[in-house]
mmCIF file of C-alpha atoms in Angstrom:
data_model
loop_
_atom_site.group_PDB
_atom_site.id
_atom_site.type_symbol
_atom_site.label_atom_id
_atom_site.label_comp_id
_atom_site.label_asym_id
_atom_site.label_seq_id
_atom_site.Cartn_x
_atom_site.Cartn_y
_atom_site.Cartn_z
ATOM 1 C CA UNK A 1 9.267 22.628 -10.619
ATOM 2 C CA UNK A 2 8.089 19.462 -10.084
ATOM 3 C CA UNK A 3 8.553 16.281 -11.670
ATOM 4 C CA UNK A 4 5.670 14.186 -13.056
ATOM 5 C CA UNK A 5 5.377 10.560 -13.769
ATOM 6 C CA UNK A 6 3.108 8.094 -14.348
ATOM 7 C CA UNK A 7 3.361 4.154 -13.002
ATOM 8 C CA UNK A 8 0.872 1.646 -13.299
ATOM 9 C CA UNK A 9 -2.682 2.084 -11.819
ATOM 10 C CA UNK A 10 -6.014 0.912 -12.718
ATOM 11 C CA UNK A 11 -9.273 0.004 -10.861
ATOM 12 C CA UNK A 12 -12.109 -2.199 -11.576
ATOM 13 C CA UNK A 13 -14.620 0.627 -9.788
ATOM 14 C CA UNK A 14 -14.455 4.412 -9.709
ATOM 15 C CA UNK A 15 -16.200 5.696 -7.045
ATOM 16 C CA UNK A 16 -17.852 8.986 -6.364
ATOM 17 C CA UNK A 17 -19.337 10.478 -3.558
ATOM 18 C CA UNK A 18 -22.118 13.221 -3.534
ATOM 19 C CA UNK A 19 -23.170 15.509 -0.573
ATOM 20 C CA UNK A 20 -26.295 16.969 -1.883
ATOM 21 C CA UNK A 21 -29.402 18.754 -0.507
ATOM 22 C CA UNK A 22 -27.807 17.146 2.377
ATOM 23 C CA UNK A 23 -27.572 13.898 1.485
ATOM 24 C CA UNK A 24 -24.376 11.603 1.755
ATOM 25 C CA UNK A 25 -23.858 8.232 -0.748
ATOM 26 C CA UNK A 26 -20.967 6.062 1.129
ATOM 27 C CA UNK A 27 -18.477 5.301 -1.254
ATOM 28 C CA UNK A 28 -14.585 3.224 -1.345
ATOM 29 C CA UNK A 29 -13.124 6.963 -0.930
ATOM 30 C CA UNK A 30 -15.287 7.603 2.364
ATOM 31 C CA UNK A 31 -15.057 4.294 3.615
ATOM 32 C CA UNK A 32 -11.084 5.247 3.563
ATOM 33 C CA UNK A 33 -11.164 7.508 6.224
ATOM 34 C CA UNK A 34 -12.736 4.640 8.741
ATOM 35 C CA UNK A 35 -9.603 2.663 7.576
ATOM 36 C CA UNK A 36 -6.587 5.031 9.108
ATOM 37 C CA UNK A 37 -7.279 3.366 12.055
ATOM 38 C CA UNK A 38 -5.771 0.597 10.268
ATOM 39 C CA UNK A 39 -2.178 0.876 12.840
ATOM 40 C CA UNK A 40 -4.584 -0.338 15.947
ATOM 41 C CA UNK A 41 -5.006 -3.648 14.010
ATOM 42 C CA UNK A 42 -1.778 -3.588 12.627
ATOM 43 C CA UNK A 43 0.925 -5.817 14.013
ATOM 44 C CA UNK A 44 4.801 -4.758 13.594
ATOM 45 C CA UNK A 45 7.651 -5.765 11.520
ATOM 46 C CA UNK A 46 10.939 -7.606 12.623
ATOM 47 C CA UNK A 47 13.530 -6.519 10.614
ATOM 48 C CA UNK A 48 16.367 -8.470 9.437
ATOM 49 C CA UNK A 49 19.686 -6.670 9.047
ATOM 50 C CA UNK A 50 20.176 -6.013 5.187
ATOM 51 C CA UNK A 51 17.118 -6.447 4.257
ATOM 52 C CA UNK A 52 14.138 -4.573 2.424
ATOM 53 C CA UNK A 53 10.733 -4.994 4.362
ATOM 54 C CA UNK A 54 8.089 -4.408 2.465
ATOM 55 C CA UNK A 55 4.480 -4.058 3.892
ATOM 56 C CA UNK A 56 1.004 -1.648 2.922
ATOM 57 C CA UNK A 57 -1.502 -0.075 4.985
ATOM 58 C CA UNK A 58 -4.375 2.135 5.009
ATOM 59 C CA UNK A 59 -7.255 0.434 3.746
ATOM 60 C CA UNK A 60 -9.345 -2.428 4.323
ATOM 61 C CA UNK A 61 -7.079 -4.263 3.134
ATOM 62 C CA UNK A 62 -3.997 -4.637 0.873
ATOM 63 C CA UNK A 63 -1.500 -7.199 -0.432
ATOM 64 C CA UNK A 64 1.818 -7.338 -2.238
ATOM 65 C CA UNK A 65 0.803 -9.625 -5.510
ATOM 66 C CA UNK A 66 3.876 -9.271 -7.375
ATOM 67 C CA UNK A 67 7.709 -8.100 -6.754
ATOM 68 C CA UNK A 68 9.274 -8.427 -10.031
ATOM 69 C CA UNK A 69 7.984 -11.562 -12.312
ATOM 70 C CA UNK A 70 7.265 -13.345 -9.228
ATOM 71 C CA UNK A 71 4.001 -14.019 -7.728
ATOM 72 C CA UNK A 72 3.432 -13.112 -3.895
ATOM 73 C CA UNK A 73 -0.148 -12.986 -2.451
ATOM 74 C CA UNK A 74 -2.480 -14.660 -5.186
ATOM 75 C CA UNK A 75 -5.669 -12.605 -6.282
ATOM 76 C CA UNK A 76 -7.529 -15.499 -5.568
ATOM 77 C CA UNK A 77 -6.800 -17.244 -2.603
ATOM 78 C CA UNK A 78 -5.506 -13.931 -0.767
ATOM 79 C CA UNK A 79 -2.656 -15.997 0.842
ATOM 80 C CA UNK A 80 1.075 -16.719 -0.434
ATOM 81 C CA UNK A 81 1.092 -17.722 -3.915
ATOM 82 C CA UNK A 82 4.111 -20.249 -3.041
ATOM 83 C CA UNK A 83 3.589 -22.056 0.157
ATOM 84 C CA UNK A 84 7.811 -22.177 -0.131
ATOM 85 C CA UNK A 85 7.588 -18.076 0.638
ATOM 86 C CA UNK A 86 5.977 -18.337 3.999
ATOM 87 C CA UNK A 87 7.797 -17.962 6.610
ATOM 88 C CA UNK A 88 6.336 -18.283 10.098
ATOM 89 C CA UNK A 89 6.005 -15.296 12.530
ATOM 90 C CA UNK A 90 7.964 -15.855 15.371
ATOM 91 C CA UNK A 91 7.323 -15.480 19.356
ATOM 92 C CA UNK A 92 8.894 -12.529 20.746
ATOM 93 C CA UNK A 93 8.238 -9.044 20.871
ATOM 94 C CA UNK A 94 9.373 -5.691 19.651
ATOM 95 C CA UNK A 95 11.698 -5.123 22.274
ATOM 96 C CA UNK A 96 13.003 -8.507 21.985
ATOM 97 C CA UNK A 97 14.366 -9.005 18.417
ATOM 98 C CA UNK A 98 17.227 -10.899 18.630
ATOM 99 C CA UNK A 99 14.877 -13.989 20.470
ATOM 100 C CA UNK A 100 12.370 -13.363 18.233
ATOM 101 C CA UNK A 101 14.492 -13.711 15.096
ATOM 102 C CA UNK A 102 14.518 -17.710 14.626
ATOM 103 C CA UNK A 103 15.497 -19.549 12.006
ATOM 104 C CA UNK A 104 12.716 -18.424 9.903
ATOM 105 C CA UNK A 105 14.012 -14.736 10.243
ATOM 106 C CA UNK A 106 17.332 -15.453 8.803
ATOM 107 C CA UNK A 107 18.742 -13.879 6.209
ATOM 108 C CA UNK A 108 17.903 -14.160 2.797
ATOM 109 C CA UNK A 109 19.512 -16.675 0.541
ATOM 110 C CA UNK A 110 19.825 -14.134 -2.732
ATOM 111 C CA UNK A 111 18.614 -11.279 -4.298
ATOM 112 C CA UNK A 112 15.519 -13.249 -5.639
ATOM 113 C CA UNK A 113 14.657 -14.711 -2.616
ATOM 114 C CA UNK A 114 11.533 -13.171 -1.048
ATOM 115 C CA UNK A 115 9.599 -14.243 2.033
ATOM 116 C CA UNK A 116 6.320 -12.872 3.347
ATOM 117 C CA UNK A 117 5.657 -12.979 7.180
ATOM 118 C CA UNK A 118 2.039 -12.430 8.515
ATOM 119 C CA UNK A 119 1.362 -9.393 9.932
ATOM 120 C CA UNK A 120 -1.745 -8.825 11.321
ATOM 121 C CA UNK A 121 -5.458 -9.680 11.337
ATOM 122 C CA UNK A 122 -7.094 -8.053 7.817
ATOM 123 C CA UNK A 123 -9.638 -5.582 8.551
ATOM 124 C CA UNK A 124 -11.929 -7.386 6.012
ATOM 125 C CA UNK A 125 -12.921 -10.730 8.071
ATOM 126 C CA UNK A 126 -10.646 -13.882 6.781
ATOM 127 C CA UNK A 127 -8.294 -12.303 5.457
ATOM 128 C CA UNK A 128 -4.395 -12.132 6.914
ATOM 129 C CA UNK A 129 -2.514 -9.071 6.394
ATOM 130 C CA UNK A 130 1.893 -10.037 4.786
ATOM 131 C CA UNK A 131 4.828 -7.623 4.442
ATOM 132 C CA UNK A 132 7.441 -8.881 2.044
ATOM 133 C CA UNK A 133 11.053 -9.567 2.697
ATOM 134 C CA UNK A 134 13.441 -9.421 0.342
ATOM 135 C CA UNK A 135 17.234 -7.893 -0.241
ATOM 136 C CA UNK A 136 17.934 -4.595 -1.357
ATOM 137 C CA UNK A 137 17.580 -3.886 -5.238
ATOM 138 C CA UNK A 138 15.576 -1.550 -8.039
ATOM 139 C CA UNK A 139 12.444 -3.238 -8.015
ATOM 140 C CA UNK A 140 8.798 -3.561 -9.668
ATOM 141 C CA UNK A 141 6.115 -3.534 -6.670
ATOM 142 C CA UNK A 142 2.514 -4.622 -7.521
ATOM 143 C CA UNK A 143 -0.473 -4.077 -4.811
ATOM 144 C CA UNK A 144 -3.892 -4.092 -4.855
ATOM 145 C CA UNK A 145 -5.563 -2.002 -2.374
ATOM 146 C CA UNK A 146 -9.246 -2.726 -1.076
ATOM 147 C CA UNK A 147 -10.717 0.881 0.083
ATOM 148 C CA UNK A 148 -14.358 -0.756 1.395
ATOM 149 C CA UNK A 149 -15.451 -4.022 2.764
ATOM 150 C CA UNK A 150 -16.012 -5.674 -0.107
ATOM 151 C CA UNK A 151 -13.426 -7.456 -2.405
ATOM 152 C CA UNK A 152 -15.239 -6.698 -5.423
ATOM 153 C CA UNK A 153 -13.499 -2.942 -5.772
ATOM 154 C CA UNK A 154 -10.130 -3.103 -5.799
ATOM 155 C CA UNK A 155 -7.644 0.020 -6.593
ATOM 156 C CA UNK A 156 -4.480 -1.693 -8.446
ATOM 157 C CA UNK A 157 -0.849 -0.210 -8.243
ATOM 158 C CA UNK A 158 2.730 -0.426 -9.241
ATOM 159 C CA UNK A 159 5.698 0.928 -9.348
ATOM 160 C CA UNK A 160 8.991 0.378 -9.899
ATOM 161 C CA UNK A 161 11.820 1.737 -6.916
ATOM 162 C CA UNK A 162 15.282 1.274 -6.075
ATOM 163 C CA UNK A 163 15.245 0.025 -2.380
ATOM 164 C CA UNK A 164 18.718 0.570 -2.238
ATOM 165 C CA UNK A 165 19.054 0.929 1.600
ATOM 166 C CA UNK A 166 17.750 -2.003 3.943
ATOM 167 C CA UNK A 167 15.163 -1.218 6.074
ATOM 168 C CA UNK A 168 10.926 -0.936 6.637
ATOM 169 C CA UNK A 169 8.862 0.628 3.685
ATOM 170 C CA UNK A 170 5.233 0.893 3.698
ATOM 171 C CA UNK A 171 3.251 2.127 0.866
ATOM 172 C CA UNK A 172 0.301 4.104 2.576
ATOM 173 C CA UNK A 173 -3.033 4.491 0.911
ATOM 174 C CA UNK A 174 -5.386 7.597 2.094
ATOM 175 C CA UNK A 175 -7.525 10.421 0.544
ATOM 176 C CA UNK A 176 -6.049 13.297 -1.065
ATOM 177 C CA UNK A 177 -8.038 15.981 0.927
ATOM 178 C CA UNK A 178 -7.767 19.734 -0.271
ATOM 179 C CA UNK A 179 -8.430 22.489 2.114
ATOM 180 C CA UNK A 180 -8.724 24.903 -0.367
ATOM 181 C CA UNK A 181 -11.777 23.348 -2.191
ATOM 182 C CA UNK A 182 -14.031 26.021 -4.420
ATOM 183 C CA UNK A 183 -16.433 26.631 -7.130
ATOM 184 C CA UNK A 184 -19.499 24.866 -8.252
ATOM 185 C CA UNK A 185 -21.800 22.601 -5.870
ATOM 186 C CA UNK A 186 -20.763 20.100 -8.822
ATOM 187 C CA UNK A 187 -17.087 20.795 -8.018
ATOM 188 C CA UNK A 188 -17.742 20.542 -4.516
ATOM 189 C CA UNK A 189 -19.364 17.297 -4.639
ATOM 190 C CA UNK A 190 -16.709 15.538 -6.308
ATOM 191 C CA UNK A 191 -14.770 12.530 -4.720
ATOM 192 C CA UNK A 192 -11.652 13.124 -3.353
ATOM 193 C CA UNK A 193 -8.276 11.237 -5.101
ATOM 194 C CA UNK A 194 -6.926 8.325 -3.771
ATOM 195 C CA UNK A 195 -3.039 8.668 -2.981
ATOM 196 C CA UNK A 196 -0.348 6.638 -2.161
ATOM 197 C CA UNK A 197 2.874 7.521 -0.341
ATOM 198 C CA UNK A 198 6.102 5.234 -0.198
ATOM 199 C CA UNK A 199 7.621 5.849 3.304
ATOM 200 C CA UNK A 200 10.871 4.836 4.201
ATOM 201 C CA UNK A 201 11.025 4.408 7.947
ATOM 202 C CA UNK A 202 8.335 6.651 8.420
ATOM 203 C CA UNK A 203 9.566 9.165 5.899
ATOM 204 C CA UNK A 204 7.646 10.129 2.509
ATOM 205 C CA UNK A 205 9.624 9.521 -0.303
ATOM 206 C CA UNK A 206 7.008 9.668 -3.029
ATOM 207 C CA UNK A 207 3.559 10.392 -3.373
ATOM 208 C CA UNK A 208 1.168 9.039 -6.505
ATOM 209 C CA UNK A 209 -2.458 10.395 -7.019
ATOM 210 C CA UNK A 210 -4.883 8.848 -9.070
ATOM 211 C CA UNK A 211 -6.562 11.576 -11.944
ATOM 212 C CA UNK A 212 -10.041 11.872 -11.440
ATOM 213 C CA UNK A 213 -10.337 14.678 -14.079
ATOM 214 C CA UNK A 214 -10.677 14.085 -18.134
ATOM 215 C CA UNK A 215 -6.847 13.988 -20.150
ATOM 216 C CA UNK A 216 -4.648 11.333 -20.912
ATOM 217 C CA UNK A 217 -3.922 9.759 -17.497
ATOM 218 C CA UNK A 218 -7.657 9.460 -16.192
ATOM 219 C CA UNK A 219 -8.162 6.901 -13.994
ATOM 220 C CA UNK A 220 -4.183 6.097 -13.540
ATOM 221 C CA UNK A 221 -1.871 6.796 -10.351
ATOM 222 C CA UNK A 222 0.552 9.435 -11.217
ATOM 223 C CA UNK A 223 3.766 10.541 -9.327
ATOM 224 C CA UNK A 224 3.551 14.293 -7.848
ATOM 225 C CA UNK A 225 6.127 16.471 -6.030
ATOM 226 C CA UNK A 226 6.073 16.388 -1.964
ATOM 227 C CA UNK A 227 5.931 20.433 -2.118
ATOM 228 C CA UNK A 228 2.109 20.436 -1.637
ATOM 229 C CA UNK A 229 1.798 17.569 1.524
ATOM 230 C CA UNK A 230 -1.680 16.095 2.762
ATOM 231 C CA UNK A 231 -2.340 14.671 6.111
ATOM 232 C CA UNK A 232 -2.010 11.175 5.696
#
């Protein structure tokens, strides 16, 4: 039997999409699918022995605003909250770590040290893409995730996770599709759930889907069992 939980999660927008009398209204759920090309844009993460990288993906965009009481990407400004957290990607390449690990890569000081590193060109134009860096702990994660061009909808998330083992996480947005989709044209016409999986080197840990449904956790992310897996 699974195990259910709710986290954190609300959004400024709900979106809906309709496909009647063949008509199609784009919407932040649709818009999602143009974003899994989001890995052709994205850069890749150096990772520091011991340490917890943190990054998201999947979207237009995405950033880590909060790890715990502290501020990372500000709302705002979309860049580090604390100029102090930046730390400067180095020259190198994949295959090349160990020269592309400078000073800025080194190790973190403690366990509430955190540094962000740039990662890649933001699909949305102006906008830089950060993963986090920080040592390995239980945690409170905070991201807001931008499903269309347009930085007026965002879906908000958090959780709380024991990164107990160093290494890359990425907390993948994408929509919930069901293959086995019946009734009503009303039913049918219904948007899709946003989900988000937590993937530890590439493998899903947990899945959260947002209830788009009436009852008591409407609107909010809630944690489901990995029995029933979508294509992310």
């Amino acid at each position: 039997m699974n195990k259910t939980r709710f986290v954190m999660g609300t959004s400024t927008v709900m979106a809906a999409s309709f496909f009647l009398s063949g008509c199609q209204l784009l919407s932040g759920y649709q818009k999602i699918d143009e974003a899994e090309n989001a890995q052709a844009w994205a850069g890749y993460i150096l990772p520091v022995a011991g340490e917890v990288n943190i990054a998201c993906a999947g979207t237009y965009h995405c950033e880590i605003v909060q790890i715990d009481k502290k501020s990372i990407i500000a709302s705002t400004s979309h860049e580090p909250a604390d100029s102090t957290m930046l730390a400067a990607r180095p020259e190198g390449t994949e295959t090349n770590t160990e020269k592309a690990i400078g000073a800025e890569m080194r190790t973190l000081a403690d366990e509430k040290s955190v540094k962000v590193v740039p990662l890649s060109a933001s699909a949305i134009e102006g906008l830089t893409n950060y993963y986090a860096r920080v040592l390995p702990a239980k945690r409170e994660i905070h991201i807001n995730f931008y499903p269309e061009d347009n930085l007026g909808y965002i879906e908000r998330f958090a959780m709380i996770h024991d990164f107990t083992d160093a290494g890359i996480y990425q907390l993948r947005a994408y929509q919930n599709k069901s293959s086995d989709k019946a009734g009503s044209l009303l039913e049918a016409a219904s948007p899709e759930p946003l989900c988000i999986d937590l993937l530890q080197d590439e493998e899903v840990q947990r899945r959260f889907c947002k209830q788009l449904g009436s009852g008591e956790a409407q609107g909010e992310f809630v944690e489901t069992g990995l029995g029933n897996k979508s294509t992310t």
